[in-house]
Amino acid sequence: MTKHRHNDDEEHHHELAAAGTGAGDYVPGYFEMLEMTIGELLVEKGLIAAGEIRRQIEVLDSRTPALGAKVVARAWTDPAFKARLLVDGRAACEELGISFYDDTALIVLENTDTVHNLIVCTLCSCYPRPVLGLPPDWYKLKPYRARAVYEPRTVLAEFGTIIPDDVEVRVSDSTAQVRFLVLPKRPKGSENFNEEELAAVVTRDAMIGVVPVEIR
Ligand code: FE
């Protein structure tokens, strides 16, 4: 770790760019350099321990929609758990061993015969990462972020989801502190499924609210 690493890298980057680098030459991008620099400064100033960023990345990488699916399947099979989940999503997830590594609250929104929930972050890409992992690219793009709010039924139709007129569509806008997870309707034909089989049919997109859970 050198003191002037940022400047050195930047010069290096410009040289390579000017020379028209061929395939195989690795040139860190602007944000990667920014990230390395800030990381080094945080360690240098004693604000975090070396390795802390890597450990946090490992925690993030360990999160996948399989965790959310486990929560949904439990809610479908255990009414008492479902009741607790709807009151305090975070505490109920923690019961299943899903830790929250940040200070976000989790509100679980139940889809019913009369209400269909859709989640969005109009500002950026806030997402229930502890239970779903990283958001899909379309979730972070402006068309979804804007249109989910002013024409949710059209957006849903583009995902192949037609919501009947007598079903209310509710759009919930995530924030840095409050994240949402959709509890989809249990699909017809799953009456004899056990919890594990149920979890296997729950998809990420169903927990965002853009599609129902279906048995294929
Ligand atoms: Fe956001």
mmCIF file of N, CA and C and ligand atoms in Angstrom, residues 121 123-126, ligand 1:
data_model
loop_
_atom_site.group_PDB
_atom_site.id
_atom_site.type_symbol
_atom_site.label_atom_id
_atom_site.label_comp_id
_atom_site.label_asym_id
_atom_site.label_seq_id
_atom_site.Cartn_x
_atom_site.Cartn_y
_atom_site.Cartn_z
ATOM 1 N N CYS A 121 -37.784 0.885 -5.725
ATOM 2 C CA CYS A 121 -37.087 1.993 -5.058
ATOM 3 C C CYS A 121 -37.023 3.080 -6.109
ATOM 4 N N LEU A 123 -35.921 6.037 -5.890
ATOM 5 C CA LEU A 123 -34.728 6.877 -5.811
ATOM 6 C C LEU A 123 -33.487 6.188 -6.352
ATOM 7 N N CYS A 124 -33.313 4.916 -6.007
ATOM 8 C CA CYS A 124 -32.079 4.237 -6.432
ATOM 9 C C CYS A 124 -32.316 2.741 -6.546
ATOM 10 N N SER A 125 -31.840 1.964 -5.600
ATOM 11 C CA SER A 125 -31.956 0.513 -5.739
ATOM 12 C C SER A 125 -32.132 -0.179 -4.389
ATOM 13 N N CYS A 126 -32.770 0.504 -3.432
ATOM 14 C CA CYS A 126 -32.978 -0.100 -2.121
ATOM 15 C C CYS A 126 -33.805 -1.368 -2.290
HETATM 16 FE FE FE B 1 -32.650 2.975 -3.135
#
